Structures are given as C-alpha cells and as structure tokens.
XYZ file of C-alpha atoms in Angstrom:
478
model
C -134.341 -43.239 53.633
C -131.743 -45.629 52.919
C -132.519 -45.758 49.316
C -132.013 -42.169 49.397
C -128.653 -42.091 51.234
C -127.733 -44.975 48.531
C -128.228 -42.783 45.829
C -126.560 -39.742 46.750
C -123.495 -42.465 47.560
C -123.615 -43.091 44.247
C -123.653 -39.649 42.952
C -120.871 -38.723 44.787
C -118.938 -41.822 43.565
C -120.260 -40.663 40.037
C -119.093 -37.230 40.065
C -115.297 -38.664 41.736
C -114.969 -40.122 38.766
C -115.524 -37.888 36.293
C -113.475 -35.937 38.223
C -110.826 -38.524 37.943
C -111.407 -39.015 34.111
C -110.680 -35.111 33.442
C -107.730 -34.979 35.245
C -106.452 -38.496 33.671
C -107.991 -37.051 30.296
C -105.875 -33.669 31.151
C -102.360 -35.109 31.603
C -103.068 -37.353 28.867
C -103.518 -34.351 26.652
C -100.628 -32.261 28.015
C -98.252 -35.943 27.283
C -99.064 -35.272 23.746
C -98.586 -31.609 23.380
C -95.343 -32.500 24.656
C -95.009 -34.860 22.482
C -95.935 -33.428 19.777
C -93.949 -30.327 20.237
C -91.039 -32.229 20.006
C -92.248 -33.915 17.292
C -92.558 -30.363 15.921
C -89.538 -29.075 17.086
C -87.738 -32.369 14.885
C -89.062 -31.785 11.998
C -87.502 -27.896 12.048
C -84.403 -28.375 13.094
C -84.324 -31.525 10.169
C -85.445 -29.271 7.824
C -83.308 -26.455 8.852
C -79.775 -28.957 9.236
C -81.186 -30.005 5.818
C -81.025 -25.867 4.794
C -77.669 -25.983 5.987
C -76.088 -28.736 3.776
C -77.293 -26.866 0.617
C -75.778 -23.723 1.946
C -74.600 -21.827 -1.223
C -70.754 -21.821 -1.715
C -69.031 -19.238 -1.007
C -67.516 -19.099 -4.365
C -70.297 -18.287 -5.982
C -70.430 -15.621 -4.023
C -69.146 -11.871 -4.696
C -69.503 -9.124 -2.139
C -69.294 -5.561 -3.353
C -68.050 -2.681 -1.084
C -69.039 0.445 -2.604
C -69.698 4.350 -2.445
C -73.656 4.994 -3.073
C -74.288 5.977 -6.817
C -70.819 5.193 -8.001
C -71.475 2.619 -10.325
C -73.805 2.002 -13.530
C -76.413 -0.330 -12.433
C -77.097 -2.559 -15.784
C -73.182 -2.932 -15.954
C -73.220 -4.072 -12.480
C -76.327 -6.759 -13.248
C -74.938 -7.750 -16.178
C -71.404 -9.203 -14.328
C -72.332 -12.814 -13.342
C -73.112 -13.394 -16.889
C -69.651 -11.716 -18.246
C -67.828 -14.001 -15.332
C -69.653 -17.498 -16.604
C -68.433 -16.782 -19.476
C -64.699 -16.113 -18.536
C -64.673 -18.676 -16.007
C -67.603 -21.515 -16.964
C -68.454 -20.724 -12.650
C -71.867 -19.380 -11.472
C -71.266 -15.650 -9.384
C -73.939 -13.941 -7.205
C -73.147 -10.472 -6.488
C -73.856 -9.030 -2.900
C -73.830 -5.066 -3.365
C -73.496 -2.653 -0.085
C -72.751 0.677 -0.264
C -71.075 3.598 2.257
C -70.518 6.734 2.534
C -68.086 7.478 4.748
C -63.979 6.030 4.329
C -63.347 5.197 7.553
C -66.408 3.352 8.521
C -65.790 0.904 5.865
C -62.304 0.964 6.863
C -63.187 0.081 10.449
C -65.160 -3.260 9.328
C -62.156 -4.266 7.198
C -60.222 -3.453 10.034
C -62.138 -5.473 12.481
C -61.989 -8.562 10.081
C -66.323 -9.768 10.727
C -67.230 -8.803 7.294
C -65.630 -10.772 4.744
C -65.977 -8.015 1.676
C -64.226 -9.448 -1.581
C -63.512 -6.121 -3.078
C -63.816 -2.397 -1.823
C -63.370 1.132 -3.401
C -61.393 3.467 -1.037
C -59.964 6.395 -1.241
C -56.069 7.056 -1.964
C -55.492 7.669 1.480
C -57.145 4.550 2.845
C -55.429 2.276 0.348
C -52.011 4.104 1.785
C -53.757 3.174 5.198
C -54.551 -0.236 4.664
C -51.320 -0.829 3.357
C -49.549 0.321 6.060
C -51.557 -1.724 8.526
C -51.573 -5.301 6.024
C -55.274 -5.293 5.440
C -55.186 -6.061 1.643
C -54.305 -8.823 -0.936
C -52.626 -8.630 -4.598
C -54.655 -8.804 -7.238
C -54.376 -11.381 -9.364
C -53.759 -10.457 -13.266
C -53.718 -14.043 -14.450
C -56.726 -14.524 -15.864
C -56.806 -17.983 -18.313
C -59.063 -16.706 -20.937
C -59.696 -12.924 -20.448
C -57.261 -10.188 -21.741
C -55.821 -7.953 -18.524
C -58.264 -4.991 -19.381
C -56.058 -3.449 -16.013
C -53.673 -2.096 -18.400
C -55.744 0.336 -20.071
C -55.437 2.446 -17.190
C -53.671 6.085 -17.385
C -50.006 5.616 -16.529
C -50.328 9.073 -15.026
C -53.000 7.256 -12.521
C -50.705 4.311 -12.013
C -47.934 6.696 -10.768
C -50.336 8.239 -8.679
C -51.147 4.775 -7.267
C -47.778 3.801 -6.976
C -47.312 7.096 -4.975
C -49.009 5.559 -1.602
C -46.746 2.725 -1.621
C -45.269 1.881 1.929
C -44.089 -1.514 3.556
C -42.262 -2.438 1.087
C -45.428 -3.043 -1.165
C -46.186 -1.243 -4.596
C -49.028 -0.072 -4.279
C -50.244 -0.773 -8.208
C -50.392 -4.540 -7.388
C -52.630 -4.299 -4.863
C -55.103 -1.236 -6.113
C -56.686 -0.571 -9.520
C -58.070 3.165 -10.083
C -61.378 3.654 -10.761
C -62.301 7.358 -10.515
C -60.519 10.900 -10.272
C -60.865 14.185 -10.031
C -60.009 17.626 -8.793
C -60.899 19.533 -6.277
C -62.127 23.391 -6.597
C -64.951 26.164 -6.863
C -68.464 25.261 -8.005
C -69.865 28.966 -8.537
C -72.894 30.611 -9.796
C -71.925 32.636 -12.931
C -74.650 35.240 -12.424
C -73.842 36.187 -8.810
C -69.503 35.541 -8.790
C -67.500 36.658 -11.465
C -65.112 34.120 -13.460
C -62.146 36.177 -11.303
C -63.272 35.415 -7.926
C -64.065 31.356 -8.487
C -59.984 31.624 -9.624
C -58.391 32.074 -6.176
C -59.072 30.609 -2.754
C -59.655 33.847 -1.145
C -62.948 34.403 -2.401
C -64.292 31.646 0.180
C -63.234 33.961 2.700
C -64.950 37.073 0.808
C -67.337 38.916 3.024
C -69.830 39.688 0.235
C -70.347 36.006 -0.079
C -71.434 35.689 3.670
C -73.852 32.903 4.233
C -74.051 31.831 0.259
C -70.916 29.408 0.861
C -71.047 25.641 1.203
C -67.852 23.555 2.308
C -67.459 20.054 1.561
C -67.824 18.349 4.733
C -64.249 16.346 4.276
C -61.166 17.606 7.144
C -58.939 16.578 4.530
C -59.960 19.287 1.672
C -60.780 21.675 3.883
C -57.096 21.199 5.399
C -55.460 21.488 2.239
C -57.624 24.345 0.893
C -56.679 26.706 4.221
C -53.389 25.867 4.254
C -52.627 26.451 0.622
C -54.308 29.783 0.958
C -52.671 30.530 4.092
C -49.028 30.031 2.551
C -50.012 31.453 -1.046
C -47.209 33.697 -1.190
C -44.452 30.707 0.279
C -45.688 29.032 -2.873
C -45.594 31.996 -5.292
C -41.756 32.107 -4.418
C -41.357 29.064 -4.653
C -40.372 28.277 -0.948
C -42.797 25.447 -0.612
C -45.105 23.739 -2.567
C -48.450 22.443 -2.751
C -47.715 18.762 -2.134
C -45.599 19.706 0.668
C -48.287 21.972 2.354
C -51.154 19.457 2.171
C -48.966 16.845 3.654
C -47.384 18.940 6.406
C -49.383 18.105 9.549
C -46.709 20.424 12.576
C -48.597 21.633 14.871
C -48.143 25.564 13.477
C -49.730 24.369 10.286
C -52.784 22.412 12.160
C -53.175 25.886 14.567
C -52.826 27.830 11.148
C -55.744 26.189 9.620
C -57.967 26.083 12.840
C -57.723 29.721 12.525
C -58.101 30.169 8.671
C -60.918 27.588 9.019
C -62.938 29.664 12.330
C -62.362 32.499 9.965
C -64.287 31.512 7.225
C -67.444 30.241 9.060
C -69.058 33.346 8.966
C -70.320 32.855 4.984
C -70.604 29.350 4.880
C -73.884 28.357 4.730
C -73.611 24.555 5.862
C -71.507 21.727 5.244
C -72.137 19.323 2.958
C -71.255 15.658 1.881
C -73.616 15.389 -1.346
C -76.322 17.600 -0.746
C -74.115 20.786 -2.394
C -74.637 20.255 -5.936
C -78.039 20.227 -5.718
C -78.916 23.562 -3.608
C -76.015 24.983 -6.501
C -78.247 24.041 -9.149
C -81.460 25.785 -7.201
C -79.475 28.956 -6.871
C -79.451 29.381 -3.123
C -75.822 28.947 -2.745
C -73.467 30.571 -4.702
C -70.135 29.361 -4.075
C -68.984 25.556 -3.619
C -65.774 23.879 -2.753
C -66.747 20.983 -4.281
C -65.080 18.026 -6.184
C -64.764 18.032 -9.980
C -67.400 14.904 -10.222
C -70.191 16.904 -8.241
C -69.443 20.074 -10.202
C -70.003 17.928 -13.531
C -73.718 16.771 -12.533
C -74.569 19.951 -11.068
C -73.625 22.483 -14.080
C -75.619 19.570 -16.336
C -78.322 19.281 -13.918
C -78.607 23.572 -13.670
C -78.368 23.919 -17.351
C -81.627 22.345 -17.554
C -83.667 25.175 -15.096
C -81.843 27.949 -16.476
C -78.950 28.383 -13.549
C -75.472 28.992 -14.899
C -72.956 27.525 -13.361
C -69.064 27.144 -13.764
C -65.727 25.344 -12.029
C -62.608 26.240 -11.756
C -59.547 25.453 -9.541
C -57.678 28.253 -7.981
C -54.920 29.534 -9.203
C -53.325 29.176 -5.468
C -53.151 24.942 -6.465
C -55.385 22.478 -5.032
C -55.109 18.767 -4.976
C -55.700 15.763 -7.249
C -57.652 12.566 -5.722
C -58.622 8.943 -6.799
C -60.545 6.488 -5.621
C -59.214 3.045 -6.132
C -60.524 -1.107 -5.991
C -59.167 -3.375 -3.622
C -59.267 -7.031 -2.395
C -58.890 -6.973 1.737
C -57.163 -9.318 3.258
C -60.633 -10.852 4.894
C -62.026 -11.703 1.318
C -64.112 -15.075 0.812
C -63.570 -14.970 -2.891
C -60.669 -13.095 -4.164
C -61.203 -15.100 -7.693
C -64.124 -13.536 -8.568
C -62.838 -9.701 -6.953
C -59.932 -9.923 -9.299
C -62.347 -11.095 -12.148
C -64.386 -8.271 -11.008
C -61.685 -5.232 -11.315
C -60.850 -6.370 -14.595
C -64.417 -6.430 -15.798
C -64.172 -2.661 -14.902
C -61.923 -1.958 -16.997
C -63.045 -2.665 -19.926
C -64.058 0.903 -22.366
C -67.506 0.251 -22.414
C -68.155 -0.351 -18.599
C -65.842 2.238 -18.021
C -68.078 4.378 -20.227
C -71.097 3.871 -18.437
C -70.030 4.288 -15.043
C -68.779 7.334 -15.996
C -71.769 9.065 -17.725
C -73.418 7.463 -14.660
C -71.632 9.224 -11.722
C -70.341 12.152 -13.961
C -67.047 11.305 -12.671
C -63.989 10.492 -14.817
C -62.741 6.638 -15.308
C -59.047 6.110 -14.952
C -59.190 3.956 -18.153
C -57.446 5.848 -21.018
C -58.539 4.108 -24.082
C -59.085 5.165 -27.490
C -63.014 4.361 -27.092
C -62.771 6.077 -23.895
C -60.888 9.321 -25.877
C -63.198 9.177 -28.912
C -66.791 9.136 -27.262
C -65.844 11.620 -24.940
C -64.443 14.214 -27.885
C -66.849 16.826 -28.816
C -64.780 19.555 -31.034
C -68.419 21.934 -31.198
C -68.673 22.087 -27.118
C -64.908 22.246 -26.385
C -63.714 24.017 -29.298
C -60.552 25.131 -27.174
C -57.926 22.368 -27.574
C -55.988 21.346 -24.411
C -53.188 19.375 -23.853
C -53.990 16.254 -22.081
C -50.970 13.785 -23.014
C -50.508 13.385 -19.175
C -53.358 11.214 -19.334
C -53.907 9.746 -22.997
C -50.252 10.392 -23.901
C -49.391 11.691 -27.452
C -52.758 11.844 -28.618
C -54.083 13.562 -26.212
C -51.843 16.670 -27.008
C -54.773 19.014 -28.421
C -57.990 17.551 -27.533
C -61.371 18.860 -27.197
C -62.301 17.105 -23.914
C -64.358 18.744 -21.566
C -61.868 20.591 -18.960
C -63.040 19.982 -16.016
C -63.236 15.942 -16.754
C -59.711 16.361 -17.950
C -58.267 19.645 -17.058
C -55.198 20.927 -18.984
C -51.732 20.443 -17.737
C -51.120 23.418 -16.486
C -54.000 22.950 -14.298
C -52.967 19.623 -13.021
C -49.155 21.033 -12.563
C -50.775 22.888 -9.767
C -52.336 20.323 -8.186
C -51.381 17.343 -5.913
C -52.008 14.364 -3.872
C -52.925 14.416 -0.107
C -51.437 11.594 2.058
C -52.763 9.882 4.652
C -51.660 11.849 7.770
C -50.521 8.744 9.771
C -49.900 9.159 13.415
C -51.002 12.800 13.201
C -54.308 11.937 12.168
C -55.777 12.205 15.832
C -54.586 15.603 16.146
C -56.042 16.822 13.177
C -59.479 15.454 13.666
C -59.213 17.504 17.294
C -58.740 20.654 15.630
C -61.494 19.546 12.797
C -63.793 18.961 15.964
C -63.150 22.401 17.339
C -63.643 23.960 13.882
C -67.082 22.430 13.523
C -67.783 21.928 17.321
C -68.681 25.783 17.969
C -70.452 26.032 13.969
C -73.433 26.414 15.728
C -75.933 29.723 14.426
C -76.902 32.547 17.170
C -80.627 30.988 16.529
C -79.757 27.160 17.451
C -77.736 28.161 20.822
C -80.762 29.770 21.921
C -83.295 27.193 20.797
C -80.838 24.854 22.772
C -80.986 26.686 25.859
C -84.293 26.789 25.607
C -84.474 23.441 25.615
C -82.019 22.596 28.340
C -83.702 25.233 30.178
C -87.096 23.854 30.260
C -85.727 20.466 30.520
C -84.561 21.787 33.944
C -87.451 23.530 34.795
C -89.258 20.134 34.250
C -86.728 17.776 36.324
C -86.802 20.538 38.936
C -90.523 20.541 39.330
C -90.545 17.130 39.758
C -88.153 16.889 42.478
C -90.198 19.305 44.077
C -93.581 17.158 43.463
C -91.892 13.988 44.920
C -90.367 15.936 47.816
C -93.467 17.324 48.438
C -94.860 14.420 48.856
C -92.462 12.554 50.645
C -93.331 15.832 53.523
C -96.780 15.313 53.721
C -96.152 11.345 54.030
C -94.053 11.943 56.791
C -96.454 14.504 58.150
C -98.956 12.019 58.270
C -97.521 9.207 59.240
C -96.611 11.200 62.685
C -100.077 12.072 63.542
C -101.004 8.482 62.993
C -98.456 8.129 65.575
C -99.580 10.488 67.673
C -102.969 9.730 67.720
C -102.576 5.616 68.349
C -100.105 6.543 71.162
C-alpha cells in the first residue's frame, strides 16, 4: 500500500515538473522571439538608414509635367544622353502627364510636388504669373547654343502678351505648340459654306451630329463672337475684345447662346472628337487645329472626308508654353531641357508626333514641312517665318494664311471673373442631361426609395412585434 501511495507521489512530482520545464521552456522561447525580432527589426532599419545615405541626388533628377501624347517619345528617351553631353552631369527624367490646366495648376499652387518644368496653357502662364509661381529661365548655357531663339517672333509677342507684375512674360515661358481654333466637318454631309461661319453649330439640320470641345473658354469665345457678329462686321468691337470681355451681359449672353445650341450637340468632348469624326458619326466639330490635323489624316485612311476651317466670324489663336515653377528641385536641368526642345529636329518629331505645330521657325522646320504637289496654293506666312515665308506651300491649317490669323486672337485669363464664368459654364452643362437619362435617374432614385422605405417598414415592423411581445411576457409573469 505504501509502495503504491509512494509511487503515485512520485508521479505527481514527475508530471509537476514537466509541467514546470514547458512553461520555463515556453518563456524561454518567447525571450528569443523577442529577441530576435529586434534583432530583425535592426538589421531593416540598418539596411534601410543605409538606403537612405545613397539616396539619389536630386540633381540628377528631372521631373516632367506634361499633357498626355504631346511629346515624341524617342526624343524624350534620348535627353539624358544629349544633357551628359552638354553638361558632363548624369539626368534621370521623371515623366507625368495631365489633362486638365488647372489640376496641374493646383499642385504647383499648393507647392508638395516639386515639378522642374511644366507645359501650360497661355492663360495659366498669365495665371501663374500673376500669383509668383514661376522662375526665369536661364539662357546661359556654357557649351550649348540658345536653340530658344529659333522660336517665331510672332509667338514671342504672343508670349510677351500675358505679361503682368511687372514680369515679361518671354523670360519666364518658351512656346512649344499652337494652333487655331475652328470647324472639323464632314465634307460629304456639310458643305464647305456652312463649316465657314459659326452659325452652322446652331443649324437645326445638324441636330444631334455636333460635338463641342469640352473647354468654357472656347466655347465662351465661340458664342460670344457669334452673338456680336454684326458689332464686329462694323467694326464696333473686335474679336480680342469680345473673348476677353467677361460683364455680366456678355456671361448671360453666352449662357443663352450656349442653352441654345444644346439641342444638336451630340456630347462634349476633351479628345474623344476626332476620332468619332473620322468614323463618320458626327459631322460637325469645334475642335482645335491639332485634333483636326490627326483626324482628316487618320479619316483619309477609311475613306471619310474631312475638312477645317475657321469661321469667317474670327476665332482665337492659342499656345501652349514650358515653364520652370517656382517649387522646382532642378531648374538646371529644366532650362537645359527647354532648350533641348528647341532644337529643328526635336521640334520635328514632336510635331509629326502630336500633329500639332512647333513654335520653332527654322529653315529645317520650313523646308521638311514644304510640299508644293499637296499645297499647290501659295500662302503668305511671313507672320511666322518672316520674308520667306511670303508664298509658301505649307499645309493651311498648320499655318493658316494671314488673313486667317488677322481674324483671330488670344483669350486671357479671366482673373477675378473666373468664378462667375465657371457658374454659368455649370448651368450650361448642369441641365445637358437627355429626356432618356432623367428618366433612367428617376428610376433609380425612385427605387432607391422604394428600397429605404421598405426597410424602414421591415425594422419598424419589427420593433412592433418586439414590443408586442415583450408585454405579454409581462403580462403573463405578473
């Protein structure tokens, strides 16, 4: 018996230890996770701090701010090698793209992105001029020719036009393209007369085949210039004046000119227009000169005939430009980077890339894009290449005659009136909304009601028969 007792002592003992060995064996092994975590956790954060001290420089470093599809791709790749070269100094490029002016302007303006060189429009250089967003760019280079100067002088006045604070506006903005603004139109279905005058976009046999750049500022222009056509014709106004007047009878005169024409426009468009011209289900396009370019190529090819012309009524001349904001990490290599653009055979490329036109004005530029069999109609473009550009056979909408550009003009930034133009842009496009959509809406709010409302009911329902039930459980304990 006692032997027996003895032995289950023992056993017990036994198993208390073991029990005592797990745990110790337990915290033991938990220590050294711990341990070794931290261990772990060392090593990272060496090897990360480690990271950090070989942190590129930021002057090696270029960060591109551009439109999408505005810029020949091989020309851009082949730029850190043309900057070694000029400057003995290793360049990666960083290349973003936008697609709308004032978001980009809104990150300049905010100051967290440090962009070395950006390609607004005229307006939004005037803009960031006005509000002290950008730097000059520097035209002392130690070993590269200033290829800046081969632009147009006729862009350079046009740069120097947005000038404010005191600032020129050529030393801090380069061009890089321009263009026109007018009628894309379908040669088979509108008639060379119509695609001459503004009124046609108001035309009730084009109902529904219209498409309207998406852009407040064209649109503005386009309504008011039509609007006042005869002011004009008498020469009481003129079309610079009437794009840039922003009183509020001119902003309630192009609300209604605008509400007018919705009936034949078929959508609004940012890029998408050229392409549905070229298909043939649209047959009438304000467009820019750029998109009208690519799309009469691109139609060409499937048979579709297409043509551009801008109204007789006047319309208005645009360019984008490079700049250096004030923010920039590397301002070097941005400076480097304009002038690498303007060199002929970059400008060149970019141009038969985005089938806009370069605001270089060289005699490579002049000579590869003469073609005496396809333009056989001289026209006098000295505004642009000067004297020897007095009879050339240049493609017209590229580089429209003189008489075309006479019409034409520059819009301005609208300053401090800009708010309420963009509230009567909001009401023009706020109510564009097809008999079809408004009732697929309501539909949709209505059944979205119908569902919340049935719910209510289920949970109120139920909150009843809880109640209900809870009292005769009262009832019947009492």
């Amino acid at each position: 018996m006692n032997s027996e007792r003895n032995k289950e002592r023992e056993t017990l003992q036994m198993n208390k230890m073991k029990r005592l060995m797990h745990i110790h064996d337990t915290e033991r092994l938990r220590r050294l996770t711990a341990v070794g975590l931290r261990a772990f956790t060392l090593v990272i954060l060496a090897a990360w701090l480690t990271g950090c001290s070989h942190k590129e420089p930021r002057e090696e470093i270029l960060k591109v701010y551009n439109w999408g599809d505005y810029i020949d791709e091989d020309k851009l790749a082949a730029f850190p090698d043309w900057y070694q070269r000029q400057t003995g100094q290793h360049i990666r490029v960083i290349y973003q793209t936008f697609d709308i002016n004032e978001i980009m302007l809104t990150k300049i303006e905010r100051g967290h992105e440090d962009f070395d060189v950006v390609c607004p429009s005229e307006y939004i250089i005037e803009r960031m001029l006005r509000k002290n967003l950008l730097l000059p760019i520097d035209t002392c280079f130690e070993r590269t020719p200033n290829y800046m100067r081969n632009l147009a002088p006729y862009i350079v006045r046009q740069i120097d036009a947005v000038s404010n604070n005191g600032r020129m506006a050529h030393d801090y903005a380069v061009g890089y393209m321009w263009g026109t603004a007018g009628i894309l139109y379908n040669k088979d279905r509108v008639p060379q007369r119509d695609a001459l005058t503004w009124g046609t976009l108001w035309n009730k046999k084009y109902r529904g085949k219209l498409l309207m750049k998406d852009s407040y500022r064209d649109s503005y222009g386009t309504a008011l210039i039509y609007a006042r056509r005869k002011e004009i014709a008498e020469g009481k106004t003129s079309v610079k004046d009437l794009m840039n007047d922003y009183s509020p009878e001119n902003i309630h005169t192009v609300e209604n000119y605008l509400k007018a024409l919705k009936p034949n426009i078929e959508g609004w468009e940012a890029d998408f227009g050229k392409e549905t011209m070229t298909k043939g289900k649209a047959w009438l396009n304000m467009t820019w000169s750029g998109d009208a370019v690519w799309a009469i190529d691109e139609a060409e090819k499937v048979g579709v005939s297409l043509g551009y012309e801008v109204p007789l009524e006047g319309s208005n001349v645009w360019f984008d430009g490079w700049v250096i904001p004030r923010y920039a990490g590397n301002p070097k290599a941005a400076s480097y980077f304009i002038n690498y653009l303007c060199q002929s055979d970059v400008a060149l490329a970019n141009m038969e890339t985005t089938g806009y036109v370069s605001a270089v004005a060289t005699d490579e530029i002049m000579k590869a894009m003469t073609d005496s069999d396809a333009y056989p109609t001289p026209r006098n473009v000295a505004y642009f290449f000067g004297e020897r550009g007095r009879r050339a056979h240049l493609n017209p909408i590229m580089y429209p005659d003189s008489s075309v550009v006479a019409r034409c003009a520059m819009i301005h930034d609208a300053g401090d009136k800009t708010p309420e133009v963009l509230d009567m842009w909001s009401k023009v496009k706020g109510d564009n909304l097809g008999g079809g959509i408004v009732i697929v809406l309501l539909c949709v709010v209505g059944g979205l009601a119908v569902v919340v409302g049935y719910k209510k009911y289920v949970r109120h329902q139920h909150r009843r028969l809880s109640r209900k039930h809870r009292r005769k459980h009262i009832i019947k304990v009492s």
